[in-house]
CSV table of N, CA and C in Angstrom, one decimal:
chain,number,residue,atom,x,y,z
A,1461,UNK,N,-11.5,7.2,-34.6
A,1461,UNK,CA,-10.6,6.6,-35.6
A,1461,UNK,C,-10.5,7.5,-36.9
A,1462,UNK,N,-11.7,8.0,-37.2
A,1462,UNK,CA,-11.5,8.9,-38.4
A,1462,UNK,C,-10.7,10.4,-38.1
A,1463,UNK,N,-10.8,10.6,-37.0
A,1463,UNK,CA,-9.8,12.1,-37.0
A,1463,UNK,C,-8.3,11.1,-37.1
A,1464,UNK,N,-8.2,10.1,-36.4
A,1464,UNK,CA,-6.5,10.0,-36.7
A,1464,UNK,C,-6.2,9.7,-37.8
A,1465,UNK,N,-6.9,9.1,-38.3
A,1465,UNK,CA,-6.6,8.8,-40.1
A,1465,UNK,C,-6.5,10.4,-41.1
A,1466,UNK,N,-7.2,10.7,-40.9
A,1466,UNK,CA,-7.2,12.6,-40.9
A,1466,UNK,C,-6.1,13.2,-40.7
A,1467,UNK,N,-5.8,13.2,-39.4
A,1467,UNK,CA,-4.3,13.8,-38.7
A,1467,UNK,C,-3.0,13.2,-39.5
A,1468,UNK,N,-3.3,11.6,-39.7
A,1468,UNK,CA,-2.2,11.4,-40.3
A,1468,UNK,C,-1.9,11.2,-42.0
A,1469,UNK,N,-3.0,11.3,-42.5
A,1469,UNK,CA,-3.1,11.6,-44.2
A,1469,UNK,C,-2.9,12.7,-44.4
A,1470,UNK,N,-3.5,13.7,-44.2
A,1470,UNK,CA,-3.5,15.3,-44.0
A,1470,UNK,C,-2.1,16.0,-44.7
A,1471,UNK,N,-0.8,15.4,-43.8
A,1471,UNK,CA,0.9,15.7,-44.5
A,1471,UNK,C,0.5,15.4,-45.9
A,1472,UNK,N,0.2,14.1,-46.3
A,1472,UNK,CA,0.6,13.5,-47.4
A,1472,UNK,C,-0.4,14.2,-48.5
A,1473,UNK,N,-1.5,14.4,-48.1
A,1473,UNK,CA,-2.1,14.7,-49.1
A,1473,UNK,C,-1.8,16.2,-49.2
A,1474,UNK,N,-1.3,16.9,-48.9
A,1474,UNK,CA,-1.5,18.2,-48.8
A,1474,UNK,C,0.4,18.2,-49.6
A,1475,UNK,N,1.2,17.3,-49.5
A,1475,UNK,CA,2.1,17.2,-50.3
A,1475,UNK,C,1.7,16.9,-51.8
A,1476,UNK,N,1.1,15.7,-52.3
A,1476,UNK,CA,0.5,15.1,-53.4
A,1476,UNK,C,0.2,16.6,-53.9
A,1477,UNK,N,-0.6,17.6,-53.1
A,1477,UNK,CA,-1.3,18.7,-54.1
A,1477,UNK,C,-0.4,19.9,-54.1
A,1478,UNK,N,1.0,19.8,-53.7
A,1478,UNK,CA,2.2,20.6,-53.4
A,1478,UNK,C,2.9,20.4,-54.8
A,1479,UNK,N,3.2,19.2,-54.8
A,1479,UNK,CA,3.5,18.3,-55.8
A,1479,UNK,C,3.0,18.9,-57.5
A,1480,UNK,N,1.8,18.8,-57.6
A,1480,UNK,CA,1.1,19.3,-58.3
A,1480,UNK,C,1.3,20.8,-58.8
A,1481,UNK,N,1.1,21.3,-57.5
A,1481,UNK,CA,1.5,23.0,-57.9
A,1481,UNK,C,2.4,23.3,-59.1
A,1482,UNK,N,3.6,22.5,-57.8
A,1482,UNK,CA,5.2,22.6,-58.6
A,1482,UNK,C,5.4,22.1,-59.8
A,1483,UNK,N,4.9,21.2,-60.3
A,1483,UNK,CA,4.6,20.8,-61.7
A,1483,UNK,C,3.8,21.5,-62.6
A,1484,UNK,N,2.6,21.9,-62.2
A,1484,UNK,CA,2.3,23.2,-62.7
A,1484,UNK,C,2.8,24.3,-63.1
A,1485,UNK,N,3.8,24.6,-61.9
A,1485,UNK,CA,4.4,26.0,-62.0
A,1485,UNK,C,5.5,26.1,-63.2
A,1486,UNK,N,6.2,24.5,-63.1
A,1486,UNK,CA,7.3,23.9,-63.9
A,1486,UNK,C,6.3,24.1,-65.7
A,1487,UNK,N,5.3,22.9,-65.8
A,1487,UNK,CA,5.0,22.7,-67.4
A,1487,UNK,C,4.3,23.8,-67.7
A,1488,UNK,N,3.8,25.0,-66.7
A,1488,UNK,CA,2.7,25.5,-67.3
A,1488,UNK,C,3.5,27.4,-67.8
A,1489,UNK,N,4.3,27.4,-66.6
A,1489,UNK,CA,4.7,29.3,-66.6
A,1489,UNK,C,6.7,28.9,-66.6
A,1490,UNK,N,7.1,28.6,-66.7
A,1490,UNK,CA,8.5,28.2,-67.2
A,1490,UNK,C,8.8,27.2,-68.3
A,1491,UNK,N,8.5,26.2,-68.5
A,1491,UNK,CA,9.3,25.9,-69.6
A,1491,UNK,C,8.3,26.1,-70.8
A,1492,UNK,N,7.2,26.5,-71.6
A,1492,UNK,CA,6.6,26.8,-72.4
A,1492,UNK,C,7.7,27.8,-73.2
A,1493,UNK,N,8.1,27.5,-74.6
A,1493,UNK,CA,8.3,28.8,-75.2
A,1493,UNK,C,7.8,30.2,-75.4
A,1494,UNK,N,6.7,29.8,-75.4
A,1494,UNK,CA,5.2,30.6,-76.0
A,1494,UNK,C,5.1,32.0,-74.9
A,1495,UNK,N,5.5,31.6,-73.3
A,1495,UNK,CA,5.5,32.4,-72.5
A,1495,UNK,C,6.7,33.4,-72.3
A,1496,UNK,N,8.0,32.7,-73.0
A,1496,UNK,CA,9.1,33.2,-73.2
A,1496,UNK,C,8.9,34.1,-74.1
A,1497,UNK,N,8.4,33.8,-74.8
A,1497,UNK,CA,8.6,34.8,-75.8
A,1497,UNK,C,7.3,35.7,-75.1
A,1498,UNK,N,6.4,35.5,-74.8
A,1498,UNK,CA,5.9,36.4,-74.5
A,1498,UNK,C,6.6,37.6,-73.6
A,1499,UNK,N,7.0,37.0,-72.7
A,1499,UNK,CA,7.7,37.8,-71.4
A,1499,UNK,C,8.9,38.0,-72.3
A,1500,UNK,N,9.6,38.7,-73.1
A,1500,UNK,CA,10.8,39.0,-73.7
A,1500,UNK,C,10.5,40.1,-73.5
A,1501,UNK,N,9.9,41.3,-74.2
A,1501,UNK,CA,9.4,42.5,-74.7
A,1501,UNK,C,9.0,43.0,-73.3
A,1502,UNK,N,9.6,43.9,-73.1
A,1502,UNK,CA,9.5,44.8,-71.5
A,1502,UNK,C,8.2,45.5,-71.9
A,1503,UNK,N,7.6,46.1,-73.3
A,1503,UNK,CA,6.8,46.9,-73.0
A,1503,UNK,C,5.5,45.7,-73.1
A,1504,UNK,N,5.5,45.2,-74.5
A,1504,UNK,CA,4.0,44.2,-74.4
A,1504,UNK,C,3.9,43.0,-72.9
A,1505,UNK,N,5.0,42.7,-72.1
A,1505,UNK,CA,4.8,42.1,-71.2
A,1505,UNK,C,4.0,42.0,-70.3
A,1506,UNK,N,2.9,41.0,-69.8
A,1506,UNK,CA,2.5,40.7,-68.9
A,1506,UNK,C,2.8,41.3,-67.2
A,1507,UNK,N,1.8,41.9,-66.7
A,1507,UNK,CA,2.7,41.9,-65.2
A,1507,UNK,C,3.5,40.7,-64.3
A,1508,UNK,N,2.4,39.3,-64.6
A,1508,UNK,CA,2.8,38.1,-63.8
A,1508,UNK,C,4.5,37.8,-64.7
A,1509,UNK,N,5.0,38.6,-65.8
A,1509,UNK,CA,5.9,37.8,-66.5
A,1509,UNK,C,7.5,38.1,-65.5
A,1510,UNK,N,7.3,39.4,-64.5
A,1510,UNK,CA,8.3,39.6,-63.4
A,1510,UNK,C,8.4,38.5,-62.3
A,1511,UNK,N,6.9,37.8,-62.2
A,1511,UNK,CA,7.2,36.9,-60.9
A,1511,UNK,C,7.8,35.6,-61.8
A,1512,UNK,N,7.5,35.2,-62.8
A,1512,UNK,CA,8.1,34.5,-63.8
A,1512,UNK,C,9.6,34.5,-63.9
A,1513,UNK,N,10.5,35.8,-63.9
A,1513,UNK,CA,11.6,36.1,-64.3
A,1513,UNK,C,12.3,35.3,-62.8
A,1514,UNK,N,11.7,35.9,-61.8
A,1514,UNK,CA,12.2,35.6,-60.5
A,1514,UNK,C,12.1,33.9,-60.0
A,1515,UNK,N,10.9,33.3,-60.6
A,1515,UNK,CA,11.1,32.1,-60.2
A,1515,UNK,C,12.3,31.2,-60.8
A,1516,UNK,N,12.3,31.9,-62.3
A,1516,UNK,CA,13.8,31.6,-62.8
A,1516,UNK,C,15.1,32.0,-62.5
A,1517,UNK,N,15.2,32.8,-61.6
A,1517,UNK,CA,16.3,33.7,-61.4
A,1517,UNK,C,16.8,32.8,-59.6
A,1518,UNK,N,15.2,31.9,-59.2
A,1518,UNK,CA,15.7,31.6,-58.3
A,1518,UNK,C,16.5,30.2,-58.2
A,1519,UNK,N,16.0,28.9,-59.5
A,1519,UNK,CA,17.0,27.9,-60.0
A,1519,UNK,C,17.8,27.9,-60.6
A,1520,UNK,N,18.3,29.5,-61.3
A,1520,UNK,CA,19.8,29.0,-61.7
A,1520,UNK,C,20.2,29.6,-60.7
A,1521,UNK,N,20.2,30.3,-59.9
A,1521,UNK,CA,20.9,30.8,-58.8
A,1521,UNK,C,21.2,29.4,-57.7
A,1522,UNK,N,19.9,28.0,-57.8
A,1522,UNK,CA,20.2,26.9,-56.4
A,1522,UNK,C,19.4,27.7,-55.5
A,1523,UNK,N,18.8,28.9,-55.5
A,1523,UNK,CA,18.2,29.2,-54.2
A,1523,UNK,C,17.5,28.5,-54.0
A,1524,UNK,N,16.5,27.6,-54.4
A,1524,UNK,CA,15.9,26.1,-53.9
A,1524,UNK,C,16.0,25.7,-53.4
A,1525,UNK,N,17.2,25.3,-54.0
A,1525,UNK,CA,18.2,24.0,-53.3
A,1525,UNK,C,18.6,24.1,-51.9
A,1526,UNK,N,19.6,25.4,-51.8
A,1526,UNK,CA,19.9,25.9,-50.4
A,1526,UNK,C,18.1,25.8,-49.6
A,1527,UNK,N,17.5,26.3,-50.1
A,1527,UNK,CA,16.0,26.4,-49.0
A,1527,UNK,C,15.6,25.3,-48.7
A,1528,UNK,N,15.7,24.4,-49.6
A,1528,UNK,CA,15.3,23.1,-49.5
A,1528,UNK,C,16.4,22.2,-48.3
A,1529,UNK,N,17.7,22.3,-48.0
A,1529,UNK,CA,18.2,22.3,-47.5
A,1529,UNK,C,18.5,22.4,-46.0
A,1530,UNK,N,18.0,23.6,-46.2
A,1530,UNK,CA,18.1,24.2,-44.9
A,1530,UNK,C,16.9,23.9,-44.3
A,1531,UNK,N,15.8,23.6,-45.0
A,1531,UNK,CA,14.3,23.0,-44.6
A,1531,UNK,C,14.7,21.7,-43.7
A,1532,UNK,N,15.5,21.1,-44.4
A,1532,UNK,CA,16.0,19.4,-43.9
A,1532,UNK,C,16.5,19.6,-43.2
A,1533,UNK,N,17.4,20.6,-42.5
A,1533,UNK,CA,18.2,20.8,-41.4
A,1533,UNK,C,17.5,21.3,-40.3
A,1534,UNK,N,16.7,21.8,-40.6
A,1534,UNK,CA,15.2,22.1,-39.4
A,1534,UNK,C,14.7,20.9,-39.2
A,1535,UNK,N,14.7,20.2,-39.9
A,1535,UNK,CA,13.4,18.8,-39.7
A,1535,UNK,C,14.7,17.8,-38.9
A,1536,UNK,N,15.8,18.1,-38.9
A,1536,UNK,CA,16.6,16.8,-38.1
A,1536,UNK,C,16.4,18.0,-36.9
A,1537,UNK,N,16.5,19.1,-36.7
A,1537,UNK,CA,17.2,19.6,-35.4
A,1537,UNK,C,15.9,19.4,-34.9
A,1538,UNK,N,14.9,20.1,-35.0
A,1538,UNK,CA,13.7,20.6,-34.6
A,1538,UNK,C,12.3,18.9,-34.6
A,1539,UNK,N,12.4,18.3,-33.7
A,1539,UNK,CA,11.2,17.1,-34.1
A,1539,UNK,C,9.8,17.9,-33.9
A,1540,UNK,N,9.6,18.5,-35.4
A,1540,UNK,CA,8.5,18.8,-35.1
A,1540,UNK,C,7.5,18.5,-36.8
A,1541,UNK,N,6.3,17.7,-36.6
A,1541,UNK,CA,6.0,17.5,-38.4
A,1541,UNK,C,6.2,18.8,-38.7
A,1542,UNK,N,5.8,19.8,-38.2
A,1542,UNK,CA,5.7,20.9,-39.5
A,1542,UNK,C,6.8,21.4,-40.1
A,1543,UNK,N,8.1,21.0,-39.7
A,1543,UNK,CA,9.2,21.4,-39.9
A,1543,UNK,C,9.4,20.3,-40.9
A,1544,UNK,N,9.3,19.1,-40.6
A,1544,UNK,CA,9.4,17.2,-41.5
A,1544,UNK,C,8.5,18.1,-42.8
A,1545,UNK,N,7.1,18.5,-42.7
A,1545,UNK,CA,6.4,18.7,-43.6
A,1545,UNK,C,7.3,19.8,-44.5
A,1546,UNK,N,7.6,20.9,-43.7
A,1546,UNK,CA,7.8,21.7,-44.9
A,1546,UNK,C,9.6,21.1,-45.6
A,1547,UNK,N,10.0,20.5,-45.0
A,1547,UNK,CA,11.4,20.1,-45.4
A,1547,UNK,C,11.1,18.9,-47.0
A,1548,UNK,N,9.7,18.3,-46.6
A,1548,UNK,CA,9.5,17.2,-48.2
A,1548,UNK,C,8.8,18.2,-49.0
A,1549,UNK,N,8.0,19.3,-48.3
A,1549,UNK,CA,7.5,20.0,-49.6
A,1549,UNK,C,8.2,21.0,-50.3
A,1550,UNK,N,9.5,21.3,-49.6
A,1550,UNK,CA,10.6,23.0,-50.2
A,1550,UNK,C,11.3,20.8,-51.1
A,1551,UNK,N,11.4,20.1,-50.5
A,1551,UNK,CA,12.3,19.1,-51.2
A,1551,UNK,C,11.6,19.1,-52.8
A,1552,UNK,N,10.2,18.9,-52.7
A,1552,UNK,CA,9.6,18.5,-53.8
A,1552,UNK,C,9.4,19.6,-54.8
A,1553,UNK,N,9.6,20.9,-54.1
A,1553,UNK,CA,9.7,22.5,-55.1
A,1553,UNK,C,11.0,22.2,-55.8
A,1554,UNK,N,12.0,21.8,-55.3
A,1554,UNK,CA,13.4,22.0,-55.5
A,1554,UNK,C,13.8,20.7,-56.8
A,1555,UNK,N,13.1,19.7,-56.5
A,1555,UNK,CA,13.0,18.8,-57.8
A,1555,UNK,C,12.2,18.9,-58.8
A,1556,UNK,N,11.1,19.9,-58.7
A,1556,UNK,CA,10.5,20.0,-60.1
A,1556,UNK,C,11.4,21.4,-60.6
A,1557,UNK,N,11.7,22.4,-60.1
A,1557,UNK,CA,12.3,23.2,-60.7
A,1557,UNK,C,13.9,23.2,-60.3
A,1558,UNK,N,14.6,21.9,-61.2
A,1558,UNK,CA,15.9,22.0,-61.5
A,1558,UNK,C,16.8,21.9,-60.2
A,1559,UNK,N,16.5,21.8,-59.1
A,1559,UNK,CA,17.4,21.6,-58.2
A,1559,UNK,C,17.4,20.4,-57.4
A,1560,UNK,N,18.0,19.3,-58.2
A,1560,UNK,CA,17.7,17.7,-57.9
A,1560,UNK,C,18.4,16.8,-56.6
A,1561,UNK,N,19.8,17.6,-56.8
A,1561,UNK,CA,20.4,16.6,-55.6
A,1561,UNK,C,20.0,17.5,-54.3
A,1562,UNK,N,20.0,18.6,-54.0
A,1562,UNK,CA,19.2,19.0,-52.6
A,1562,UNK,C,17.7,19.0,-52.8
A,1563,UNK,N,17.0,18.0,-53.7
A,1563,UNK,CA,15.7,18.4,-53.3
A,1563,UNK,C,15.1,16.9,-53.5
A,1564,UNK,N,15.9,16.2,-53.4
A,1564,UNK,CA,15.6,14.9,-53.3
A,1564,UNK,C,16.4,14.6,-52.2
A,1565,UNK,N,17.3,15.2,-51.6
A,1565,UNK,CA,18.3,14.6,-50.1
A,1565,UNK,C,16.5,15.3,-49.4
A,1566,UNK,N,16.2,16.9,-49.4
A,1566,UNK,CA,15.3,17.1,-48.7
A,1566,UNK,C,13.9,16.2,-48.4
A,1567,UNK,N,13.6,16.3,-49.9
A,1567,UNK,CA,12.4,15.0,-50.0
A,1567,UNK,C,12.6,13.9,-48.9
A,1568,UNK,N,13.3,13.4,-49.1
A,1568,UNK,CA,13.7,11.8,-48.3
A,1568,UNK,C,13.7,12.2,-46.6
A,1569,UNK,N,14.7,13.5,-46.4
A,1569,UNK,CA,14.9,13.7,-44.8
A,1569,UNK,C,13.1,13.9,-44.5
A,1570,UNK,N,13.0,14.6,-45.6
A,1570,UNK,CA,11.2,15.2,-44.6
A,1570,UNK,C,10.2,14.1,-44.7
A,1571,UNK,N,10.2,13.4,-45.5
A,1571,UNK,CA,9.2,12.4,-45.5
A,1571,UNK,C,9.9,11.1,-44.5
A,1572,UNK,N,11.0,10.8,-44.2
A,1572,UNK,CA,11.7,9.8,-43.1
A,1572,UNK,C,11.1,10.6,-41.6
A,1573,UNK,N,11.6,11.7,-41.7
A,1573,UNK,CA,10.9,12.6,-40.7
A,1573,UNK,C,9.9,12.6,-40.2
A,1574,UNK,N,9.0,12.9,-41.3
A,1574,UNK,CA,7.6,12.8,-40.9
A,1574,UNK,C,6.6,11.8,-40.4
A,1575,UNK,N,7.3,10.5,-41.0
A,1575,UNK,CA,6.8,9.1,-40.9
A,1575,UNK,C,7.1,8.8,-39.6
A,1576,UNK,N,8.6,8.7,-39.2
A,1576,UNK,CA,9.1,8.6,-37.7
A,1576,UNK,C,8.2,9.6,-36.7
A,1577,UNK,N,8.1,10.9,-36.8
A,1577,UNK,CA,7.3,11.4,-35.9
A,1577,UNK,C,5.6,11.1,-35.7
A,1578,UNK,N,5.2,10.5,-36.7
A,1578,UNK,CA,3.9,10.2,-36.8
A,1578,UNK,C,3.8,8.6,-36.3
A,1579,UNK,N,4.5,8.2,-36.1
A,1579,UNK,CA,4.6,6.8,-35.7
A,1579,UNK,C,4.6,6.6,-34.4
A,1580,UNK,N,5.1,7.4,-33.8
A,1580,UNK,CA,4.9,8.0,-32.4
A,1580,UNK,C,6.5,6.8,-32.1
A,1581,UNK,N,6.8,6.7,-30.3
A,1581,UNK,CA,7.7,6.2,-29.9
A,1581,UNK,C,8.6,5.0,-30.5
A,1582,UNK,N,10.0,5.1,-30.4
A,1582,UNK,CA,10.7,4.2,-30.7
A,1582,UNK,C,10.4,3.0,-29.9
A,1583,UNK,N,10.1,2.0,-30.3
A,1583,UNK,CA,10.2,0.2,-29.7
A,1583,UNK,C,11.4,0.7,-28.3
A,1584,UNK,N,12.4,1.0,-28.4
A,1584,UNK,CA,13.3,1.5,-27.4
A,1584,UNK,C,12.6,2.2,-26.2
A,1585,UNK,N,11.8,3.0,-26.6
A,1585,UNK,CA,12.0,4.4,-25.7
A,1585,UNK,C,10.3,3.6,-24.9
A,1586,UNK,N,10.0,2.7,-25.3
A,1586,UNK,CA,8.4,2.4,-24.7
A,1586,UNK,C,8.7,2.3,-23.5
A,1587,UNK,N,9.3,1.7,-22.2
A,1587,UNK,CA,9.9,1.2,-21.3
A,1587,UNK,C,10.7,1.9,-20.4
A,1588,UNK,N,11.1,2.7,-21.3
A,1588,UNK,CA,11.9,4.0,-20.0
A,1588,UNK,C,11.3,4.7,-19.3
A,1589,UNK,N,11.3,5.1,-18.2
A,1589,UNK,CA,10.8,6.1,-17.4
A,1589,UNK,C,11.1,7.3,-17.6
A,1590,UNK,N,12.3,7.8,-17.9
A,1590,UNK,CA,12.4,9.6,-18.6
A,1590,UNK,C,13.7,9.2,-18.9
A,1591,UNK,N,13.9,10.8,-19.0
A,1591,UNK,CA,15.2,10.5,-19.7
A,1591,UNK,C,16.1,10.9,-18.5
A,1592,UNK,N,17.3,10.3,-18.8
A,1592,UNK,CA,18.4,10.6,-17.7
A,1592,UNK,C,18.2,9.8,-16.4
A,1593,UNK,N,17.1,9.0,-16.3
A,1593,UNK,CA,17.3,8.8,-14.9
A,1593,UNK,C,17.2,6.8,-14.8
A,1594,UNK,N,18.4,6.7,-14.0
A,1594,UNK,CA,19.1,5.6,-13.6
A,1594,UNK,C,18.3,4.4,-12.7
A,1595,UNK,N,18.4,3.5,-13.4
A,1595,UNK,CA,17.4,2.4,-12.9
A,1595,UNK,C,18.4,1.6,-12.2
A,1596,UNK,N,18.0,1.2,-10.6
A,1596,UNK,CA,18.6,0.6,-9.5
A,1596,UNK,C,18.9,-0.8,-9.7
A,1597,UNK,N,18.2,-1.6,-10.6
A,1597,UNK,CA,18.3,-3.3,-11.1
A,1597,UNK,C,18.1,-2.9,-12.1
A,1598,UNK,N,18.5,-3.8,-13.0
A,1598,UNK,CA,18.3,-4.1,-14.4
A,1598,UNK,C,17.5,-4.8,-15.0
C-alpha cells in the first residue's frame, strides 16, 4: 500500500516543488528591480544575468506558452503520465512567467490527464474483452 500511495503522490508533489521553482524564478531573478539594474551594464554584469535576459526573451516572445501547449497536445495524443506530468508542469512554468491563457489550458489538460490515467480504467472499459472484437449476445 505504501508504494501505491508513493507512485501516485510522487506527480503531485514533485509538481507543488515545480511550482515553487517557477515562482522563485519569477519573485527572485525577474521581477526584482535591483537585478535589473544590475544586469544593465554589459561590463559590471553578472554571468547568470545572460540566462536572465533569455528567460525574459523567452515570455515576451509566448515561447512558454507555445511549449506549454504543445506539452498538452502530447498529453491528449500520447496516454502516457509522463507526458500528463510534463504538460501541468511546462502549464505551471507558463503561468508564473506571464504566459496565462496557454498555461492554464496546459495546467488543466495535464493535471485531468494525469488523474484519468492514474485512476486506471474507465467504468466502461471494465467488461470488455479487447478492443474491436464483437460479442455474439448481448
Amino acid at each position: 500500500m505504501k508504494t501505491s500511495f508513493l507512485r501516485l503522490s510522487l506527480p503531485w508533489l514533485l509538481l507543488v516543488l515545480m511550482a515553487a521553482l517557477a515562482a522563485a524564478i519569477r519573485y527572485g531573478l525577474i521581477e526584482p528591480a535591483a537585478v535589473g539594474h544590475l544586469c544593465e551594464s554589459a561590463i559590471t554584469a553578472p554571468a547568470w544575468c545572460q540566462w536572465r535576459q533569455w528567460l525574459v526573451l523567452g515570455f515576451l516572445s509566448y515561447g512558454y506558452g507555445w511549449a506549454a501547449l504543445a506539452f498538452a497536445a502530447l498529453a491528449l495524443a500520447w496516454r502516457n503520465p509522463a507526458a500528463a506530468w510534463l504538460a501541468a508542469a511546462a502549464g505551471l512554468l507558463a503561468l508564473q512567467l506571464y504566459c496565462y491563457e496557454a498555461g492554464a489550458l496546459a495546467l488543466l489538460v495535464g493535471c485531468l490527464r494525469l488523474m484519468r490515467l492514474q485512476a486506471g480504467p474507465a467504468p466502461g472499459d471494465q467488461h470488455r474483452q479487447g478492443e474491436r472484437q464483437v460479442q455474439s449476445q448481448p
